[in-house]
Coordinates of C-alpha atoms and ligand atoms in Angstrom, one line a residue:
M30 CA 7.9 21.1 -38.2
F31 CA 5.4 18.6 -35.8
N32 CA 2.0 18.9 -36.8
A33 CA 0.2 19.6 -32.5
R34 CA -2.4 20.8 -33.9
R35 CA -3.6 17.8 -36.9
N36 CA -2.9 15.4 -34.1
V37 CA -5.2 17.2 -31.1
F38 CA -8.3 16.1 -33.5
Q39 CA -7.7 12.8 -34.5
L40 CA -6.8 11.9 -30.3
T41 CA -10.0 14.1 -29.3
S42 CA -12.2 12.3 -31.5
R43 CA -10.9 8.9 -30.5
V44 CA -11.4 8.9 -26.6
L45 CA -15.1 11.1 -27.3
T46 CA -16.4 8.0 -28.4
A47 CA -14.4 6.0 -25.9
S48 CA -16.2 7.9 -23.5
R49 CA -19.7 7.2 -24.8
E50 CA -19.1 3.6 -24.7
A51 CA -17.8 3.7 -20.8
A52 CA -20.6 5.5 -18.7
Q53 CA -20.0 5.2 -15.3
T54 CA -22.3 6.8 -12.6
C55 CA -22.1 5.9 -9.3
A56 CA -26.1 4.3 -8.3
K57 CA -27.0 5.8 -4.8
S58 CA -29.2 2.9 -4.6
T59 CA -26.4 0.8 -4.2
F60 CA -24.5 3.0 -1.5
A61 CA -25.0 0.4 1.4
T62 CA -24.3 -2.8 0.2
H63 CA -22.0 -2.3 -3.2
R64 CA -18.3 -1.4 -2.7
G65 CA -15.6 -0.3 -5.0
A66 CA -12.0 -0.9 -5.5
A67 CA -9.7 1.4 -3.6
L68 CA -7.9 4.1 -6.1
E69 CA -5.1 4.9 -4.3
V70 CA -1.8 7.3 -4.9
A71 CA 1.5 7.3 -3.6
P72 CA 1.5 10.9 -1.9
L73 CA 5.2 12.0 -1.3
N74 CA 4.2 13.2 1.8
S75 CA 3.0 10.4 3.1
T76 CA 3.6 11.4 6.8
K77 CA 1.5 14.3 6.4
L78 CA -1.4 12.4 5.2
S79 CA -1.1 9.9 7.8
S80 CA -1.4 13.1 10.3
V81 CA -5.4 12.6 8.6
K82 CA -6.5 9.6 10.4
N83 CA -5.5 11.4 13.2
G84 CA -7.8 14.3 13.0
Q85 CA -4.7 16.7 13.3
G86 CA -4.1 20.6 11.7
W87 CA -2.0 19.6 8.5
T88 CA -0.3 21.6 5.9
A89 CA 0.4 20.4 2.4
L90 CA 0.0 17.3 -0.2
T91 CA 2.4 16.6 -2.9
F92 CA 2.8 14.4 -5.2
A93 CA 3.9 13.8 -8.9
A94 CA 2.9 11.8 -11.8
A95 CA 5.6 9.2 -10.9
G96 CA 4.8 8.1 -7.5
L97 CA 0.9 7.2 -9.2
A98 CA 0.3 3.6 -8.1
A99 CA -3.3 1.8 -8.3
A100 CA -4.3 0.1 -5.6
A101 CA -5.3 -4.2 -6.4
S102 CA -8.8 -4.8 -5.7
Q103 CA -9.8 -8.4 -4.4
M104 CA -12.4 -10.1 -3.0
S105 CA -12.1 -11.3 1.0
P106 CA -12.5 -15.1 1.4
V107 CA -12.3 -14.4 5.3
G108 CA -14.4 -12.5 8.0
D109 CA -16.9 -9.8 7.8
C110 CA -14.8 -7.6 5.6
A111 CA -17.4 -6.0 2.7
G112 CA -16.2 -3.0 3.4
G113 CA -11.7 -3.4 3.6
E114 CA -10.1 -1.0 1.2
G115 CA -6.9 -3.2 -0.1
K116 CA -3.4 -1.9 -0.5
G117 CA -2.2 -3.0 -3.6
S118 CA 1.3 -1.2 -3.6
A119 CA 4.0 -0.8 -1.2
A120 CA 4.5 2.6 -2.2
A121 CA 0.1 3.5 -1.5
G122 CA -1.3 4.4 1.8
L123 CA -0.6 5.4 5.4
K124 CA 2.7 4.3 6.0
P125 CA 5.3 4.1 3.6
G126 CA 7.3 1.1 3.4
K127 CA 4.9 -1.1 5.0
A128 CA 2.0 -1.4 3.4
S129 CA -0.4 -4.4 4.1
A130 CA 2.7 -5.8 6.9
N131 CA 1.9 -2.3 8.9
P132 CA -2.4 -2.4 8.4
T133 CA -4.5 -0.6 10.6
V134 CA -5.6 -2.1 13.6
V135 CA -8.5 -1.3 16.2
F136 CA -8.4 -3.3 19.1
V137 CA -12.5 -3.6 20.4
L138 CA -12.9 -5.2 23.4
G139 CA -15.4 -4.5 26.3
G140 CA -16.5 -7.2 28.9
P141 CA -18.2 -10.3 27.0
G142 CA -21.7 -9.1 26.1
A143 CA -20.7 -5.7 26.0
G144 CA -21.8 -5.2 22.3
K145 CA -18.9 -5.6 20.5
G146 CA -20.0 -7.7 17.4
T147 CA -23.4 -6.0 17.1
Q148 CA -21.2 -2.1 16.7
C149 CA -18.2 -3.9 14.5
S150 CA -21.3 -5.0 11.9
N151 CA -21.9 -1.3 11.8
I152 CA -18.1 0.0 11.0
V153 CA -17.6 -2.7 8.7
R154 CA -20.8 -1.3 6.7
D155 CA -19.7 2.4 6.9
Y156 CA -16.2 2.6 7.2
G157 CA -14.8 -0.6 5.3
F158 CA -13.2 -2.5 7.7
C159 CA -12.6 -6.3 8.1
H160 CA -13.9 -7.3 11.2
L161 CA -12.3 -10.5 12.8
S162 CA -13.5 -11.8 16.3
A163 CA -11.1 -14.0 17.9
G164 CA -13.7 -15.7 19.5
D165 CA -15.1 -16.4 16.8
L166 CA -11.9 -17.5 14.6
L167 CA -11.4 -19.9 17.7
R168 CA -15.4 -21.4 17.1
A169 CA -14.8 -22.1 14.0
H170 CA -11.1 -24.1 14.5
M171 CA -12.7 -26.0 17.2
K172 CA -15.6 -27.1 15.1
S173 CA -12.9 -27.5 11.9
G174 CA -11.8 -31.0 14.0
S175 CA -8.5 -29.9 14.1
K176 CA -6.2 -31.7 16.8
D177 CA -6.3 -28.8 19.3
G178 CA -10.1 -28.4 18.9
N179 CA -11.3 -30.2 22.0
M180 CA -8.5 -27.9 24.1
V181 CA -10.4 -25.0 22.4
A182 CA -13.8 -26.0 23.2
E183 CA -13.3 -27.2 26.8
M184 CA -11.2 -23.9 27.4
I185 CA -14.0 -21.6 25.7
K186 CA -16.9 -23.2 27.6
N187 CA -14.8 -22.8 30.9
G188 CA -14.3 -18.9 30.0
Q189 CA -10.5 -19.6 30.2
I190 CA -7.9 -18.2 27.2
V191 CA -6.8 -20.0 24.7
P192 CA -3.1 -19.8 24.6
S193 CA -1.7 -17.0 22.3
E194 CA -0.5 -19.3 19.9
V195 CA -3.9 -21.2 18.5
T196 CA -5.3 -17.6 18.5
I197 CA -2.1 -15.7 16.6
L198 CA -2.1 -17.9 13.9
L199 CA -6.1 -18.0 13.0
L200 CA -5.6 -14.0 13.1
Q201 CA -2.5 -13.7 11.1
K202 CA -4.2 -16.0 8.6
A203 CA -7.3 -14.6 8.9
M204 CA -5.6 -11.0 7.9
K205 CA -3.6 -12.4 5.0
E206 CA -6.2 -14.3 3.6
S207 CA -8.2 -11.0 3.7
G208 CA -6.3 -9.0 1.5
K209 CA -7.5 -6.1 3.2
D210 CA -5.8 -3.6 5.0
K211 CA -7.9 -1.6 7.8
F212 CA -8.5 -4.3 11.0
L213 CA -11.6 -4.5 13.6
I214 CA -10.1 -7.3 15.5
D215 CA -12.8 -8.2 18.4
G216 CA -12.2 -9.9 21.7
F217 CA -8.3 -9.4 21.2
P218 CA -5.9 -9.3 23.2
R219 CA -7.8 -10.8 26.0
N220 CA -4.4 -10.6 28.5
A221 CA -1.5 -9.4 28.3
E222 CA 0.0 -12.7 26.8
N223 CA -2.0 -11.8 23.7
R224 CA -1.0 -8.9 23.6
D225 CA 3.1 -9.3 24.3
A226 CA 2.9 -12.1 21.7
F227 CA 0.1 -10.0 19.1
E228 CA 3.1 -7.5 18.8
K229 CA 5.8 -9.8 18.5
V230 CA 4.7 -12.3 15.8
M231 CA 3.5 -9.3 13.6
G232 CA 5.8 -6.6 14.2
F233 CA 3.5 -3.4 14.9
D234 CA 1.0 -2.7 18.0
C235 CA -3.0 -1.7 17.6
D236 CA -3.8 2.2 16.2
F237 CA -6.2 2.2 19.1
V238 CA -8.4 0.3 21.5
L239 CA -11.8 0.4 21.2
F240 CA -13.3 0.2 24.6
F241 CA -17.0 -0.8 25.4
D242 CA -17.5 -0.3 29.0
C243 CA -20.6 -2.1 30.4
P244 CA -21.8 -2.9 33.3
E245 CA -22.0 -6.6 34.5
D246 CA -25.9 -6.6 35.2
V247 CA -26.5 -5.2 31.9
M248 CA -24.1 -7.6 30.0
E249 CA -25.3 -10.5 32.1
T250 CA -29.2 -10.1 30.9
R251 CA -27.9 -9.3 27.0
L252 CA -25.7 -13.3 27.2
L253 CA -28.8 -14.6 28.9
G254 CA -31.2 -13.1 26.4
R255 CA -28.9 -13.8 23.1
N256 CA -29.8 -17.3 21.8
E257 CA -27.3 -17.8 19.3
G258 CA -26.9 -21.0 20.2
R259 CA -23.2 -20.5 22.5
T260 CA -22.2 -23.3 25.1
D261 CA -20.9 -20.3 26.9
D262 CA -23.8 -17.9 26.9
N263 CA -25.1 -20.1 30.3
I264 CA -24.7 -17.9 33.7
E265 CA -22.3 -20.4 34.9
S266 CA -19.8 -19.9 32.2
I267 CA -21.0 -16.1 32.0
R268 CA -20.0 -15.4 35.7
K269 CA -16.5 -17.3 35.0
R270 CA -15.7 -14.9 31.8
F271 CA -17.1 -11.6 34.1
K272 CA -14.0 -13.0 36.5
V273 CA -12.0 -13.6 33.5
F274 CA -12.4 -10.1 31.7
I275 CA -11.9 -8.2 35.7
E276 CA -8.5 -10.2 35.9
S277 CA -7.1 -10.6 32.9
S278 CA -8.8 -8.4 30.4
M279 CA -9.1 -4.8 32.1
P280 CA -5.0 -5.1 32.8
V281 CA -5.1 -4.8 28.5
V282 CA -7.4 -1.7 28.9
Q283 CA -5.3 0.0 31.7
Y284 CA -2.1 -1.0 30.1
Y285 CA -3.2 1.2 26.4
E286 CA -5.3 4.0 28.8
S287 CA -1.4 4.3 30.0
L288 CA -0.4 4.4 26.2
G289 CA -3.2 7.1 25.2
K290 CA -4.6 4.5 22.8
V291 CA -7.8 3.7 24.4
N292 CA -11.6 5.4 23.0
R293 CA -14.3 4.8 25.3
V294 CA -17.6 3.9 24.5
I295 CA -19.9 3.8 27.0
A296 CA -22.1 0.4 25.6
N297 CA -25.1 0.9 28.2
K298 CA -27.6 2.9 25.9
S299 CA -29.6 1.6 22.5
P300 CA -27.7 -0.2 19.7
E301 CA -28.0 3.5 17.8
A302 CA -27.2 5.9 20.4
V303 CA -23.7 3.4 21.4
Y304 CA -23.2 3.5 17.2
A305 CA -23.9 6.9 17.5
D306 CA -20.8 8.1 19.8
T307 CA -18.7 4.9 18.0
K308 CA -18.7 6.7 14.4
K309 CA -17.6 9.7 15.6
L310 CA -13.9 7.6 15.8
F311 CA -14.1 6.4 12.2
D312 CA -14.9 9.1 10.0
P313 CA -11.3 10.3 10.1
Y314 CA -10.6 6.9 8.2
L315 CA -13.7 8.0 5.6
K316 CA -12.0 11.6 5.5
E317 CA -8.6 9.9 4.4
S318 CA -10.1 7.5 1.4
A319 CA -12.0 11.3 -0.3
L320 CA -8.8 13.0 0.1
K321 CA -6.8 9.8 -1.2
A322 CA -9.3 9.6 -4.1
T323 CA -8.3 13.5 -4.4
T324 CA -4.7 13.3 -4.6
K325 CA -5.6 10.2 -6.9
L326 CA -7.0 12.6 -9.0
L327 CA -4.7 15.5 -9.2
A328 CA -1.9 13.2 -9.6
S329 CA -3.6 12.0 -12.6
I330 CA -4.0 15.0 -14.3
D331 CA -0.7 16.0 -13.9
A332 CA 0.7 12.7 -15.4
S333 CA -2.0 13.2 -18.1
D334 CA -3.4 10.2 -17.7
W335 CA -6.6 10.7 -19.4
D336 CA -7.8 6.9 -18.4
T337 CA -7.3 7.4 -14.6
Y338 CA -8.9 10.7 -14.2
R339 CA -12.1 9.3 -16.5
G340 CA -12.2 6.4 -13.7
L341 CA -12.8 8.6 -11.3
L342 CA -15.6 10.5 -12.7
D343 CA -19.4 10.5 -12.4
S344 CA -20.8 11.0 -15.7
G345 CA -22.5 13.3 -14.6
L346 CA -20.3 15.5 -13.4
T347 CA -20.9 19.3 -13.3
A348 CA -17.9 21.6 -12.9
F349 CA -17.3 25.6 -12.7
E350 CA -14.1 26.0 -14.3
P351 CA -12.6 29.2 -15.9
E352 CA -11.8 27.5 -19.1
A353 CA -16.0 27.4 -18.8
K354 CA -16.2 31.2 -19.1
G355 CA -18.9 31.1 -16.1
H356 CA -20.6 28.2 -17.7
L357 CA -21.4 25.2 -15.5
V358 CA -19.8 22.3 -17.8
E359 CA -21.7 19.1 -17.6
G360 CA -20.3 15.8 -18.7
I361 CA -17.1 14.4 -20.3
P362 CA -16.2 15.5 -23.2
F363 CA -15.1 19.1 -22.3
H364 CA -12.5 17.5 -19.3
Q365 CA -11.5 15.2 -22.4
Y366 CA -10.4 17.8 -24.7
L367 CA -7.5 18.8 -22.4
F368 CA -6.4 15.6 -21.8
A369 CA -6.2 15.2 -25.7
Q370 CA -4.1 18.0 -26.0
A371 CA -1.9 16.7 -23.6
Q372 CA -1.8 13.3 -25.8
A373 CA -1.2 15.1 -29.1
L374 CA 2.5 16.6 -27.6
P375 CA 5.9 15.0 -28.2
P376 CA 7.2 12.9 -24.9
T377 CA 9.4 15.2 -22.9
S378 CA 13.1 13.7 -22.1
S379 CA 13.3 15.3 -19.1
K380 CA 13.5 13.9 -15.5
I381 CA 11.8 16.3 -13.7
P382 CA 7.7 16.0 -13.7
P383 CA 6.3 18.3 -16.7
V384 CA 3.9 19.3 -13.9
M385 CA 3.6 18.5 -10.1
S386 CA 0.6 19.5 -7.9
T387 CA 0.5 20.5 -4.2
M388 CA -2.5 20.7 -1.9
S389 CA -1.9 23.2 0.6
T390 CA -4.4 23.2 3.4
P391 CA -7.1 20.5 2.4
K392 CA -9.8 20.1 4.5
V393 CA -12.5 17.0 4.2
T394 CA -16.0 17.5 5.6
L395 CA -18.6 14.6 5.3
L396 CA -22.0 15.2 4.5
G397 CA -24.8 12.6 4.6
G398 CA -23.4 10.2 7.5
G399 CA -20.9 9.9 5.0
S400 CA -22.3 9.5 1.9
S401 CA -20.5 12.1 0.2
A402 CA -17.2 14.3 0.9
L403 CA -16.8 17.7 0.4
V404 CA -13.2 18.3 -0.3
T405 CA -11.5 22.0 -0.4
Y406 CA -8.1 22.9 -0.7
T407 CA -5.7 25.6 -2.6
R408 CA -3.5 23.7 -6.0
L409 CA -0.2 24.9 -5.8
I410 CA 0.8 23.5 -9.6
Q411 CA 4.2 23.6 -10.3
R412 CA 5.8 24.1 -14.2
P413 CA 9.5 23.5 -15.3
G414 CA 9.4 26.8 -17.4
A415 CA 8.0 27.5 -21.0
M416 CA 8.1 24.4 -23.4
L417 CA 10.3 24.4 -26.3
I418 CA 9.1 21.5 -29.0
N419 CA 12.5 20.6 -30.2
P420 CA 12.3 18.5 -33.8
P421 CA 15.2 15.6 -34.7
S422 CA 17.5 17.5 -36.1
E423 CA 18.8 21.1 -35.2
S424 CA 16.7 23.8 -36.5
D425 CA 15.3 27.2 -36.8
E426 CA 12.1 25.4 -36.7
T427 CA 11.9 25.0 -33.0
S428 CA 8.8 26.7 -31.7
K429 CA 8.4 28.0 -28.1
Q430 CA 4.7 27.4 -26.4
S431 CA 4.1 29.9 -23.2
P432 CA 1.8 28.4 -20.6
P433 CA -2.0 29.2 -21.3
G434 CA -4.3 30.1 -18.7
W435 CA -3.5 27.4 -15.4
W436 CA -4.2 24.7 -18.0
H437 CA -1.2 23.5 -19.0
P438 CA -0.7 20.1 -20.8
A439 CA 2.0 17.8 -19.5
P440 CA 4.0 15.7 -22.2
Q441 CA 4.4 12.1 -21.4
P442 CA 7.7 10.8 -20.3
Q443 CA 9.7 9.2 -23.1
T444 CA 9.6 6.0 -23.3
S445 CA 11.4 4.7 -25.8
T446 CA 14.6 6.2 -27.6
S447 CA 12.3 7.0 -31.1
S448 CA 13.7 10.1 -33.3
G449 CA 10.9 12.0 -33.6
P450 CA 10.5 15.8 -31.5
T451 CA 10.9 16.1 -28.1
A452 CA 9.6 18.8 -25.6
S453 CA 11.7 20.4 -23.4
F454 CA 11.8 23.5 -20.9
V455 CA 13.1 26.6 -20.7
G456 CA 13.1 29.7 -18.2
P457 CA 12.7 29.8 -14.8
P458 CA 9.8 27.2 -13.0
T459 CA 6.5 28.6 -12.6
T460 CA 4.0 28.2 -9.7
Q461 CA 0.2 28.7 -10.2
S462 CA -2.3 28.7 -7.3
V463 CA -6.0 27.8 -8.0
Q464 CA -8.8 27.4 -5.3
E465 CA -10.4 23.7 -5.5
T466 CA -13.6 22.7 -4.4
R467 CA -14.9 19.1 -5.3
V468 CA -17.8 17.0 -3.7
W469 CA -17.3 12.8 -3.7
E470 CA -19.7 10.4 -3.7
R471 CA -19.9 7.5 -1.8
C472 CA -19.8 4.4 -4.8
D473 CA -18.9 1.4 -3.1
D474 CA -19.0 -2.0 -4.7
S475 CA -17.5 -5.4 -3.1
S476 CA -14.1 -4.2 -2.8
G477 CA -14.3 -1.6 -0.3
V478 CA -14.7 2.3 0.1
A479 CA -14.6 3.8 -3.4
W480 CA -15.6 7.6 -4.1
K481 CA -16.8 9.2 -7.4
L482 CA -16.2 12.9 -8.3
M483 CA -19.8 15.0 -9.1
H484 CA -18.9 18.4 -9.0
F485 CA -16.1 20.4 -8.7
H486 CA -15.0 24.0 -8.5
R487 CA -11.7 25.6 -9.7
S488 CA -11.6 29.6 -9.2
Ligands
ATP7 N1 -26.8 -1.3 23.5 C1 -27.4 -2.5 23.0 N2 -28.4 -2.5 23.7 C2 -29.0 -3.9 23.8 N3 -28.8 -5.1 23.6 C3 -27.6 -5.0 22.5 C4 -26.9 -3.9 22.5 N4 -25.7 -4.3 21.6 C5 -25.8 -5.4 21.5 N5 -27.0 -6.1 22.1 C6 -27.3 -7.8 22.5 O1 -26.9 -8.1 23.1 C7 -26.3 -9.4 22.6 C8 -24.2 -9.3 22.8 O2 -24.6 -8.4 22.0 P1 -22.8 -8.5 21.0 O3 -22.7 -10.0 20.5 O4 -22.7 -7.7 20.2 O5 -21.8 -8.8 22.5 P2 -20.1 -8.7 22.1 O6 -19.8 -8.0 23.2 O7 -19.7 -9.2 21.2 O8 -20.4 -10.3 23.2 P3 -19.2 -11.7 23.3 O9 -17.8 -11.0 24.2 O10 -19.7 -12.6 24.2 O11 -18.8 -12.1 22.0 C9 -26.7 -9.8 21.3 O12 -27.6 -10.7 21.9 C10 -26.8 -8.0 21.0 O13 -28.1 -8.2 20.1
LIG8 N1 -8.2 -13.3 22.6 C1 -9.4 -14.5 23.0 C2 -10.4 -14.7 22.6 C3 -11.6 -15.4 22.7 N2 -11.2 -16.2 23.3 C4 -12.1 -17.7 23.7 C5 -12.5 -17.8 25.4 C6 -14.2 -16.4 25.2 O1 -14.1 -16.8 27.0 C7 -14.6 -17.0 23.8 C8 -15.5 -16.3 23.6 O2 -15.0 -15.4 23.1 P1 -16.0 -13.8 22.6 O3 -16.6 -14.2 21.8 O4 -16.9 -13.7 23.8 O5 -15.2 -13.1 22.3 O6 -13.3 -17.9 23.2 C9 -10.0 -16.4 23.9 O7 -9.1 -17.7 24.7 N3 -9.1 -15.7 23.1

């Protein structure tokens, strides 16, 4: 008979050693400057996930082991992209099937000197967006010695809008090179031609417009005091830019207003006060990312995928769970033991996922200004019935196991045609319901927003 018990102990001792070697603690002090690789899964019910970013009510997320996809983390060579979150799989993220071809785009508009660039830097730092300023890209282009550089320089000095084919090519290149999937496109579209061309070339429109509303006299004072050596920060150019803004750019804002896509922020306040209003618009993206981490975590449990699960844990993880009999468990080995059990089971030849979790009514609360996230939900765990261990030859040695408590290790799907024992399932499917609370901490590095699990509590 297959000796599952012996293998459990062998595997347990192996993975315990590995865990001691690979301490993964979230260093709080690195929060602002170090951003971590994005960890993503492919939720089967992605349309419901997409509603999270709009802050709407929604019900359940379902995911299976088969849908797991790790994101590729990429460094960005262009723009202000310190916080971008790579989208490494077509199956991952908000927009199924479109992925990086249809990223999240926020157009940041407002008069010259309204404070667009200033606020974009804050959003990059806190929310992992990539900031692309159309003006900065054009200025770099004009200095690059390209053949249309002089034309661009002349137009900028006169406050005119450069033809869309130039600007969109620059934006498209910068977006591609960034490897990111969330963009703040600052100072674009400046007119109807810009807007039309963007949609035609890119094949998608913005998610929303962030409009900084500021009186002209305030903007004029700010621009005259900016002192960054710009050729257009003189009173003559500034007046021309204001005129172009009113005549060409405001109609774009009005167009998006008619679509209900404009989020207006009063910009005639201190930078801090403006940011406090701006922040609220981006919190849903952070909530979505904490939810993705939770989704990935549960999928890794369903798949008995220790490496992925471990990658999401802080080494100092604490937990209250029924298996700990009322004790607070600290550290990793207690959890590792359960994964090792699953790895010791014979593989299943069934196409049905051995375990599938569904998150019902998840709620994400950001704490500490977004440095931590509290995720609560009811988890429905489906299993295909009692597990049978079948020896290679038909005999009366077949053993039947009932799910022990909530935890029922999931055998891995069979990958080879080896003739060893296999696991199969009999009887009616079962569903368990548990309540879970998870506390995540931001643990970013150069690639983007990332989370580590600090604590969980399962009913
Ligand atoms: N809320 C604010 N209060 C006072 N000064 C501000 C505020 N926001 C930005 N500034 C200052 O005003 C100047 C213009 O800001 P910023 O460059 O962010 O504007 P902008 O909208 O990006 O301008 P442009 O469209 O010309 O690129 C800068 O010197 C900046 O430091
Ligand atoms: N979509 C755009 C954006 C900018 N420009 C040109 C004309 C602007 O006056 C100049 C500076 O832009 P800013 O940095 O103030 O956003 O760049 C353009 O032609 N088209």
